[in-house]
Short mmCIF file of C-alpha atoms in Angstrom, two decimals:
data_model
loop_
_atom_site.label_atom_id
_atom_site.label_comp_id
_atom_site.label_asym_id
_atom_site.label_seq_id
_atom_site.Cartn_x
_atom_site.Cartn_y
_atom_site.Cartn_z
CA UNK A 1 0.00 0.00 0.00
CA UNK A 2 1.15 3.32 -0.96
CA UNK A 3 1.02 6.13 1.73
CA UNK A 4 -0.73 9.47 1.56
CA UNK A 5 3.02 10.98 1.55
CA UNK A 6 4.29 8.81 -1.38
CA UNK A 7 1.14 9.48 -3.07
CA UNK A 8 1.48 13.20 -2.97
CA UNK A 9 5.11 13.26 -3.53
CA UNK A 10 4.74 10.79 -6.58
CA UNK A 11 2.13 13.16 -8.00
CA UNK A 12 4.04 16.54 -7.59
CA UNK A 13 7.82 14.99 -8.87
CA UNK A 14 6.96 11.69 -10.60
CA UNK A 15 8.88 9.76 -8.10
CA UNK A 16 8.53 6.35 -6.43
CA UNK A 17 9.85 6.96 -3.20
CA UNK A 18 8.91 3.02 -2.91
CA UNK A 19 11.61 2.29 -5.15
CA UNK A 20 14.35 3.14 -2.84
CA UNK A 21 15.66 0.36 -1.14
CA UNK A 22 18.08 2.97 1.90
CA UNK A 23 21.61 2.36 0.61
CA UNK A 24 22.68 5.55 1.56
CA UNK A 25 24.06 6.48 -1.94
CA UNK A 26 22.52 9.84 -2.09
CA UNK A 27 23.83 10.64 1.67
CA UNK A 28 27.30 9.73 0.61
CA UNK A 29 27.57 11.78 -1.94
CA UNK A 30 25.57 14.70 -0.58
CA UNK A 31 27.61 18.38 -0.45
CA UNK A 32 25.54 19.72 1.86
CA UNK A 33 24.72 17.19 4.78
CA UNK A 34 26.62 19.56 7.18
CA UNK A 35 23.71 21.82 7.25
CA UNK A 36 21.42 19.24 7.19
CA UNK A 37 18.62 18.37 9.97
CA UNK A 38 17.90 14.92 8.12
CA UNK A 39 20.42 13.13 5.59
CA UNK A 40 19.05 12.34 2.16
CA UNK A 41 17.92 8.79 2.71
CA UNK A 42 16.56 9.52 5.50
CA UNK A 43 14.87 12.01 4.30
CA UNK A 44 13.17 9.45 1.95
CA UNK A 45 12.69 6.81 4.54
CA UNK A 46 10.60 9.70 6.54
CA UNK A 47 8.00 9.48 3.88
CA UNK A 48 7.90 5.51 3.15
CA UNK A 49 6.72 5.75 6.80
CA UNK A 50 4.59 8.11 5.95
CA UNK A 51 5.65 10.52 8.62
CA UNK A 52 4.82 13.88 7.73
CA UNK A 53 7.43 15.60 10.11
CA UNK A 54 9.92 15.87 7.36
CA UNK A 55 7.82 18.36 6.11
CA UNK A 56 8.71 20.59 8.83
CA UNK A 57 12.74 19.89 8.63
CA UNK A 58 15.82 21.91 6.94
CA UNK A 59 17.15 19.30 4.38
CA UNK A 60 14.62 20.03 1.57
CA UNK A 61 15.48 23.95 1.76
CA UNK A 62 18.95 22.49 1.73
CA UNK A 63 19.14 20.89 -1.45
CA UNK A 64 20.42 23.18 -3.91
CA UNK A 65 19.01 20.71 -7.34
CA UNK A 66 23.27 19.88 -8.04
CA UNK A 67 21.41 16.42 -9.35
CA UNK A 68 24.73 14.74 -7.91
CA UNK A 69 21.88 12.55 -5.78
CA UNK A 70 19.66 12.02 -8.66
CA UNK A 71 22.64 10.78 -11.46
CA UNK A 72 24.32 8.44 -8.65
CA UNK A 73 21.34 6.37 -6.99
CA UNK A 74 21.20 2.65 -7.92
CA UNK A 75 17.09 2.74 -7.94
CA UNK A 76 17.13 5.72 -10.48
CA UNK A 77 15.02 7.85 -8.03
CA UNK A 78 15.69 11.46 -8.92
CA UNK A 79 16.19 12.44 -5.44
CA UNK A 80 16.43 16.11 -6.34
CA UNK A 81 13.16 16.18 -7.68
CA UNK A 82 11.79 14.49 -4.24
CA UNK A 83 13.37 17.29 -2.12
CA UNK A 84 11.41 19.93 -4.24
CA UNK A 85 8.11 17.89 -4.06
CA UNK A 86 8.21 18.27 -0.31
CA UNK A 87 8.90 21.86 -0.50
CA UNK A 88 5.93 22.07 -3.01
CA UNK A 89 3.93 20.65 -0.28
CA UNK A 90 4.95 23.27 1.67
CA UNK A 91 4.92 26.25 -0.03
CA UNK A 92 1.05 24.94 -1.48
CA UNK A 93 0.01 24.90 2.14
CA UNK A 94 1.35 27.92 3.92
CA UNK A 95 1.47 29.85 0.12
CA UNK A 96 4.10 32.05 -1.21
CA UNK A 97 6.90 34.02 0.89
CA UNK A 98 9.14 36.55 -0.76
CA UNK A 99 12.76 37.75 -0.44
CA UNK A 100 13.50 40.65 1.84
CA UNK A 101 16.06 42.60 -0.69
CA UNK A 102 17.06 44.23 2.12
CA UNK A 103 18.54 41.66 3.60
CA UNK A 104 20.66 40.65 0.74
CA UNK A 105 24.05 41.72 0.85
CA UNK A 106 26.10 42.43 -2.51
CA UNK A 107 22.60 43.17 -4.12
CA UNK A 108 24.36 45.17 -6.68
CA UNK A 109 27.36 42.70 -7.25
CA UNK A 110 25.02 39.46 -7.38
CA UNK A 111 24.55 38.06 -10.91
CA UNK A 112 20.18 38.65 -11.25
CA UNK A 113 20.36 34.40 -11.87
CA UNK A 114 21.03 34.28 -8.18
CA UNK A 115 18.45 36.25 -6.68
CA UNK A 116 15.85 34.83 -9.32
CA UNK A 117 16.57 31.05 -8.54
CA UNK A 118 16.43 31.82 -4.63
CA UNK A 119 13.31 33.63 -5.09
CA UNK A 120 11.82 30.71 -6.98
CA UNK A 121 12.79 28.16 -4.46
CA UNK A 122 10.71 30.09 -2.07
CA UNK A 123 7.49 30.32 -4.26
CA UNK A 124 7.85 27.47 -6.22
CA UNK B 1 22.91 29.14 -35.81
CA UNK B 2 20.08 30.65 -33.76
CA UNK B 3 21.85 32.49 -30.12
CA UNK B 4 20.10 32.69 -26.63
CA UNK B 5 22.48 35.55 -24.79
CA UNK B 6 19.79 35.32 -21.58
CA UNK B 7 19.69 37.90 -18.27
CA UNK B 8 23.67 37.56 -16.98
CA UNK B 9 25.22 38.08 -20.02
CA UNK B 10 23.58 41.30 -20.83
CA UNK B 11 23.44 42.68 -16.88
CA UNK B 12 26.21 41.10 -14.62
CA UNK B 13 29.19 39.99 -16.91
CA UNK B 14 28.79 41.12 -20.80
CA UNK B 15 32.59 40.21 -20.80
CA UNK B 16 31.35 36.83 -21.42
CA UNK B 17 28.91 37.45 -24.43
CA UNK B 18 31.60 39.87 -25.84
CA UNK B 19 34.23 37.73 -26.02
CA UNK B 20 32.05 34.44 -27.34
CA UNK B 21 31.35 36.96 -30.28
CA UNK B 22 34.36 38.19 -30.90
CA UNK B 23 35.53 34.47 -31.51
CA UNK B 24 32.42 33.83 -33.60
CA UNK B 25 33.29 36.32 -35.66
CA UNK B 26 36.98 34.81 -36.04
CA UNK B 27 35.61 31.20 -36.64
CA UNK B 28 32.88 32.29 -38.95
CA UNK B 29 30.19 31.21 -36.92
CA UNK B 30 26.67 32.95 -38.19
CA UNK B 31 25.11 33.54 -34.86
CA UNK B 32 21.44 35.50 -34.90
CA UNK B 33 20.16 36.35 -32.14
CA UNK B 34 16.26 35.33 -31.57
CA UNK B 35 14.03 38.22 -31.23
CA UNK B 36 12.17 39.13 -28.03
CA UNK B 37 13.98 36.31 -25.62
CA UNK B 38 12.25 35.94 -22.20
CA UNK B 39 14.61 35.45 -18.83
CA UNK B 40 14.64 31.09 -19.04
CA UNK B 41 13.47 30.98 -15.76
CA UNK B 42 17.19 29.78 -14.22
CA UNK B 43 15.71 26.51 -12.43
CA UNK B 44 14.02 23.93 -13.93
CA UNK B 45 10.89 22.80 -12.44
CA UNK B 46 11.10 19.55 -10.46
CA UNK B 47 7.36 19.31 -9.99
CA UNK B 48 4.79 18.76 -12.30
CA UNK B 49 3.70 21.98 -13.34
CA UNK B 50 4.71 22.88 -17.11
CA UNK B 51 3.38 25.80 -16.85
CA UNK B 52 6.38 27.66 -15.18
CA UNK B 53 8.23 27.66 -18.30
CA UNK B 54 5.78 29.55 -20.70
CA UNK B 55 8.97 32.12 -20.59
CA UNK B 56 11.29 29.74 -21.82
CA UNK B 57 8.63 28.33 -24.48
CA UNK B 58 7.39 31.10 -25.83
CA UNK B 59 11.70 31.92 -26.70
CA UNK B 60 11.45 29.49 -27.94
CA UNK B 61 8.46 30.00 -30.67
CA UNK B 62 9.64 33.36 -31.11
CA UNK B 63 13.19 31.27 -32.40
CA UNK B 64 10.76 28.51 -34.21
CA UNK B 65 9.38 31.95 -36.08
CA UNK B 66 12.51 33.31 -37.21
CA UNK B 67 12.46 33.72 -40.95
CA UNK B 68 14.77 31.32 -42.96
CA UNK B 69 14.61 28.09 -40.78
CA UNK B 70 15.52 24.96 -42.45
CA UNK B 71 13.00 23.62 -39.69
CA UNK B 72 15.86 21.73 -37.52
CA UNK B 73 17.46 24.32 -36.20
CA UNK B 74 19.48 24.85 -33.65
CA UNK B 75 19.78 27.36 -30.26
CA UNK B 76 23.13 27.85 -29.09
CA UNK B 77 23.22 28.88 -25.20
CA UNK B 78 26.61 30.16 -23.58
CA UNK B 79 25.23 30.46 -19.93
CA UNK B 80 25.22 27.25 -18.84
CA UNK B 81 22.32 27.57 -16.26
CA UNK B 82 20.23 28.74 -19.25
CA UNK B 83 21.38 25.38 -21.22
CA UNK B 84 20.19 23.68 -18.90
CA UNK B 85 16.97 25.09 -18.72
CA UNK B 86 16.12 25.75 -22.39
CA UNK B 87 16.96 22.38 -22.93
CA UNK B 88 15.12 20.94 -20.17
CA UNK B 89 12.11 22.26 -21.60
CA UNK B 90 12.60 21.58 -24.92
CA UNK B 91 12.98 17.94 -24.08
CA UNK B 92 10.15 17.85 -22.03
CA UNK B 93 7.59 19.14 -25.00
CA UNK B 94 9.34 16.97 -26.97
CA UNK B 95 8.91 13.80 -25.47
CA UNK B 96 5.57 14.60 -23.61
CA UNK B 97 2.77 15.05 -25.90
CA UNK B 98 0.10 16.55 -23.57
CA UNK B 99 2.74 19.04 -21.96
CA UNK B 100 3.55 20.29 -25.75
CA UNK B 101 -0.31 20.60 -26.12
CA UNK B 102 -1.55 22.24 -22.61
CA UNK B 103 1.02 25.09 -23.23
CA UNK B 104 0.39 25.38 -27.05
CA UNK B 105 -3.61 26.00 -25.61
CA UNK B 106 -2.73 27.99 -23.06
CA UNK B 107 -0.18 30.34 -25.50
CA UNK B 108 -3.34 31.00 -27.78
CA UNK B 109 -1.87 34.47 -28.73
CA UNK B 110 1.27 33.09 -30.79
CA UNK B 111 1.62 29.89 -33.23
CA UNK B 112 2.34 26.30 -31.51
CA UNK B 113 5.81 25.38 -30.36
CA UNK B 114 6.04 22.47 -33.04
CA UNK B 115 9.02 21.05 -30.55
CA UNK B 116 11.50 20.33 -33.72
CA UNK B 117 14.44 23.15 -32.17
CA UNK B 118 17.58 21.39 -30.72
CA UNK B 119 19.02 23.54 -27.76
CA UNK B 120 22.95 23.13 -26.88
CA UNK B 121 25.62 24.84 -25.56
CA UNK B 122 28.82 27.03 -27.09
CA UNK B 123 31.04 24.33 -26.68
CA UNK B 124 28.99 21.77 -28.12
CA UNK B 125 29.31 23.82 -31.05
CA UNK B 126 32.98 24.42 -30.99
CA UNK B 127 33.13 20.17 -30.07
CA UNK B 128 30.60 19.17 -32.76
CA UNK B 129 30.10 21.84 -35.52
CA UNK B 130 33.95 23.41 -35.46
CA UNK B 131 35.54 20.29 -34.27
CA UNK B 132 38.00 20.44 -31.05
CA UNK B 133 41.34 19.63 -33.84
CA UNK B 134 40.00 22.53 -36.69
CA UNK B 135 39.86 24.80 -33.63
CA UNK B 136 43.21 24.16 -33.07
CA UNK B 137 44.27 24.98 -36.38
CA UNK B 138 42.55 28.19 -35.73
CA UNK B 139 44.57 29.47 -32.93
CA UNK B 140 47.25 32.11 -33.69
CA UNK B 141 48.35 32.55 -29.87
CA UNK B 142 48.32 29.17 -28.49
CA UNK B 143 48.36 29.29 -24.33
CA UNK B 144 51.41 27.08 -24.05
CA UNK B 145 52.51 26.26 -20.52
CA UNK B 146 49.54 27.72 -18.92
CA UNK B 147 47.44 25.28 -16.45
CA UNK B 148 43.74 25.89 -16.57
CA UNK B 149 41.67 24.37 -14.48
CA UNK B 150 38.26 23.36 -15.99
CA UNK B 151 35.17 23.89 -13.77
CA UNK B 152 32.04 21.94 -14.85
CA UNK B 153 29.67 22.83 -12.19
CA UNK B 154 25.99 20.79 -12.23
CA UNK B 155 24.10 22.82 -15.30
CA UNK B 156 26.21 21.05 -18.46
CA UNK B 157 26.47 17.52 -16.93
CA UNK B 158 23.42 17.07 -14.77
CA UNK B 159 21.22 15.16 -14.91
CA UNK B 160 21.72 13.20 -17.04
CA UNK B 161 18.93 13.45 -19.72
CA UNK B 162 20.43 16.72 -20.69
CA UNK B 163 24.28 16.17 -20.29
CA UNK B 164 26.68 17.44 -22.98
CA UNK B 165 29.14 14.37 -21.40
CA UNK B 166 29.20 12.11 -18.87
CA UNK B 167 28.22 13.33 -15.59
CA UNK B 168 30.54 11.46 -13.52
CA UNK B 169 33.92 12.06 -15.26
CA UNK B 170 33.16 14.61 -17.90
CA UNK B 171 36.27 15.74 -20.20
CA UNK B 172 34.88 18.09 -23.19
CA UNK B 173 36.65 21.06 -20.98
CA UNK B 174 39.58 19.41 -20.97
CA UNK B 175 39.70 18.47 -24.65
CA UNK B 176 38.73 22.01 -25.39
CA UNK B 177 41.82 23.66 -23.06
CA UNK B 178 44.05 21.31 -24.82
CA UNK B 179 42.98 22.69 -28.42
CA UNK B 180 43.49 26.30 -27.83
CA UNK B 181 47.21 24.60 -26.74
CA UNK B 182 47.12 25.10 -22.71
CA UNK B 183 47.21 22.24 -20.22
CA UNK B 184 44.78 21.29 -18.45
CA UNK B 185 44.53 20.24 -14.90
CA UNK B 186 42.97 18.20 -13.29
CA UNK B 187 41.52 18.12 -9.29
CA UNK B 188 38.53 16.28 -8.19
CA UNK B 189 36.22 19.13 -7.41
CA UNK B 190 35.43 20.13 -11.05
CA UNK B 191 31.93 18.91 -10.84
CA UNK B 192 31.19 19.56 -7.14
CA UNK B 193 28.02 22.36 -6.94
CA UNK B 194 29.52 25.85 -5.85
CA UNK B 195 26.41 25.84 -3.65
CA UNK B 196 24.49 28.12 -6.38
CA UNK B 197 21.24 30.56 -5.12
CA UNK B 198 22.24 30.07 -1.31
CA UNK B 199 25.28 32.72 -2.22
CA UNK B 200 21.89 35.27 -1.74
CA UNK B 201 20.60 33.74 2.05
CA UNK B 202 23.28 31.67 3.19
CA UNK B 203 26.62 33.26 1.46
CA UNK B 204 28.33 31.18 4.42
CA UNK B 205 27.47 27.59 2.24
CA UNK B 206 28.82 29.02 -0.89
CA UNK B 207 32.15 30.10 1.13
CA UNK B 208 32.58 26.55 2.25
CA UNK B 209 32.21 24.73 -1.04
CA UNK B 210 33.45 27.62 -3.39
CA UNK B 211 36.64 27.52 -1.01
CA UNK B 212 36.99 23.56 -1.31
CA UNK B 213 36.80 23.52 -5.18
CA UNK B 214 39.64 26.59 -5.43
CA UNK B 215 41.67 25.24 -3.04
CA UNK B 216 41.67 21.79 -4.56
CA UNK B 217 42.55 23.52 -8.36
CA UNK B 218 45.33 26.05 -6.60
CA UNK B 219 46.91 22.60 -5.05
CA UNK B 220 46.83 20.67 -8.37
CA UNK B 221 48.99 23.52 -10.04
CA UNK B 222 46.20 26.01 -11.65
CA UNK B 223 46.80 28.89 -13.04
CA UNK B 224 43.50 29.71 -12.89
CA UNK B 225 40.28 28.34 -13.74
CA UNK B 226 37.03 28.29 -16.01
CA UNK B 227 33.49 28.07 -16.14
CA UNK B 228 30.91 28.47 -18.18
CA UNK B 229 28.20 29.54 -15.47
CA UNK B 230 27.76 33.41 -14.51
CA UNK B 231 26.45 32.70 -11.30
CA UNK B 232 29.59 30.04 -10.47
CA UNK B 233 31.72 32.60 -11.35
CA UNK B 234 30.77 34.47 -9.09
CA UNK B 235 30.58 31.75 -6.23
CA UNK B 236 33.93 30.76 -7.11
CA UNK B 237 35.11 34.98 -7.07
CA UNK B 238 33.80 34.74 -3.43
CA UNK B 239 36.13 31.80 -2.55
CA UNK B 240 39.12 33.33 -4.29
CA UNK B 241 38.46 36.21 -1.94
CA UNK B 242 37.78 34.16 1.31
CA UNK B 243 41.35 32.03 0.38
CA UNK B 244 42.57 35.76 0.05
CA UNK B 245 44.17 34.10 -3.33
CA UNK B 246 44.33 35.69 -6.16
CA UNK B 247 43.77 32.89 -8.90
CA UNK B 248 41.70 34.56 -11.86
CA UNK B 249 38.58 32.72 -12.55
CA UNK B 250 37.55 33.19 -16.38
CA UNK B 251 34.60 32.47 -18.48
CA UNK B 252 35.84 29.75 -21.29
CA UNK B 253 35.06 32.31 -24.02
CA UNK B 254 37.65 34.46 -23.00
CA UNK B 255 40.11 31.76 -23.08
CA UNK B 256 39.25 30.75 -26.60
CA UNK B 257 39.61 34.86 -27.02
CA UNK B 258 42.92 34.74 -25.79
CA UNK B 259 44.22 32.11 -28.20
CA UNK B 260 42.52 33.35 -31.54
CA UNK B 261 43.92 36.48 -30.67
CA UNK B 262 41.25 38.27 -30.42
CA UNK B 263 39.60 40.87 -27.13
CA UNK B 264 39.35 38.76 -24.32
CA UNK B 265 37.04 41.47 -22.78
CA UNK B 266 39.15 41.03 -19.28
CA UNK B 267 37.72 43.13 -16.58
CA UNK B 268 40.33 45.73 -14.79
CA UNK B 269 40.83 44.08 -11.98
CA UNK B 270 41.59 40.71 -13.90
CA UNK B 271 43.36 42.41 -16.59
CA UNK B 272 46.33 42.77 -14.76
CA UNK B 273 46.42 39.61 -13.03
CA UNK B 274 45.86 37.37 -16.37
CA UNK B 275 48.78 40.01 -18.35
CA UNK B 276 51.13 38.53 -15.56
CA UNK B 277 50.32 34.99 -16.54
CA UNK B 278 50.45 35.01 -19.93
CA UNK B 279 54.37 37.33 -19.75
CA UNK B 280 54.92 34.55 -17.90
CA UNK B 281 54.40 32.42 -20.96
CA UNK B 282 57.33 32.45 -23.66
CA UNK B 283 54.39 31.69 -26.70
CA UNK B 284 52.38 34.87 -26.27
CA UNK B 285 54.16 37.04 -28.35
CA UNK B 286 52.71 40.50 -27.30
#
């Protein structure tokens, strides 16, 4: 049986997070699991269990999409893709938030990709 | 050849455009630029919701429109975060029928994407269309003795649907350092993220990797190193600065620039720097 977290995640990214058998791959090979509340697989065995806590954790905001997950896991589980389905969930629930340009420094200096893609990750 | 400049290029660093022009110009590559471009949108959508990239698909009509087309054309990208994108998207219409025909409904004020554009990047071009060995031929200053370390980044390689090599243990950076006649190095950070958008909320995660990957390049003997990303660049500027180092860190363009001979567009404060290593060099004969 498929829970109501794998459900919604496999309808916002396409994934089966049922797939995943825990190797720990994507942790491995993870850049950013020093400012990370939950590692990668775990992040994915938080919603086989179908607990919806990992909703409320760091890791998702994390993941900056580098893919490095997604090209290396055995299962072929785009674990990128997972990580912005549970922001989705997020963002679709409490709705948008915006950047505070004030609190940017270098606004001047930073390239306008920058500020765009961090804007997007909070309203996407 | 149909050309995608998109936002950085024209805003943050037109040293980069510039000097990919000038070397069109020198290889005799027809670039024309596609009317009315939209921003690509910089990420690609993970979810399932198409319609975030009406931008990016209605560039890409507006390139399908052009006059002229043979019909299987080609858009060249030199930003490699709008590759990624504009490619993305373009596969996605491609290979998914309904997505091609929810945005061709919802676009009901322009013709329907028809999905038959290929999207690459500059040095698929100079690998596929020029050829890595004629570009050799080409160059009039080769950069002999200089060690350039290539920095691949995650928009050329990843994932792999959209790759321009292999993602694990890419080497089309390498092949093209060695045809404009410098060495390349090699370290094993040149495919680690730079830690992209958090440079704007968390600058501190961008320090840590941006540090890691310059560090690693400096200690494998590099001269300096290039990307092909505007916004790596400037992660990679703020680890330079952090290291308090001084290594110059280029677009590719520039490079090629440098070896055909032509204006490398080098900023002032690089200028300097890069003049130093290339005196250093007994080839460059200026």
């Amino acid at each position: 049986m498929v829970n109501e977290m794998e459900r919604r995640i496999g309808e916002i990214s396409g994934v089966n997070v049922d797939a995943c058998y825990l190797c720990g791959k994507c942790s491995a090979g993870c850049l950013f699991t020093e400012q990370m509340d939950l590692l990668p697989h775990q992040v994915i065995m938080y919603i086989q269990r179908g607990d919806d806590s990992v909703l409320n954790k760091e890791t998702p905001w994390i993941c900056a999409s580098c893919f490095t997950c997604s090209v290396r896991c055995p299962r072929g589980i785009d674990v990128a893709a997972v990580m912005e389905g549970l922001r989705e969930i997020q963002i679709r629930k409490r709705g948008y938030q915006k950047l505070d340009l004030k609190k940017i420094e270098n606004l001047e200096d930073l390239p306008q990709i920058a500020v765009t893609a961090a804007a997007q990750k909070l309203t996407w | 050849m149909l050309y995608y400049p998109g936002c950085s290029l024209r805003n943050s660093y037109p040293e980069f455009e510039k000097s990919a022009l000038e070397t069109c110009t020198r290889l005799g590559i027809d670039l024309a630029e596609i009317p009315e471009w939209n921003c690509c949108g910089v990420n690609f959508s993970l979810s399932d919701n198409i319609m975030r990239h009406l931008g990016a698909v209605r560039t890409l009509i507006s390139a399908q429109e052009m006059p002229d087309l043979s019909g299987d054309e080609k858009v060249v990208a030199l930003c490699s975060m709008c590759y990624n994108v504009m490619k993305r998207v373009n596969l996605t219409l491609k290979e998914d029928a309904e997505a091609l025909e929810n945005v061709n409904l919802f676009i009901d004020d322009e013709v329907d994407y028809r999905a038959n554009l290929e999207v690459i990047h500059f040095l698929q071009l100079l690998r596929d269309d020029i050829g890595f060995d004629h570009l050799s031929d080409c160059v009039t200053v080769p950069l002999k003795g200089l060690k350039i370390a290539p920095y691949y980044g995650c928009a050329l390689i990843r994932p792999e649907s959209i790759a321009i090599d292999a993602p694990e243990n890419p080497s089309i950076m390498e092949e093209f350092i060695r045809s404009v006649g410098a060495d390349p190095v090699d370290y094993p950070y040149k495919t680690e993220c730079c830690g992209n958008y958090h440079t704007v909320m968390r600058k501190e995660i961008v320090e840590l990797r941006s540090k890691v990957i310059v560090d690693s390049a400096k200690l494998a003997g590099a001269d300096l190193v290039v990307s092909t990303c505007p916004l790596c660049t400037y992660n990679l500027r703020l680890g330079v600065r952090a290291l308090e180092e001084k290594t110059p860190i280029l677009f590719f363009s520039q490079i090629l620039a440098l070896s055909l001979g032509v204006n490398p567009h080098l900023s002032p404060e690089r200028e300097k720097n890069v003049r130093e290593l290339l005196e250093g060099m007994k080839s460059y004969a200026k």
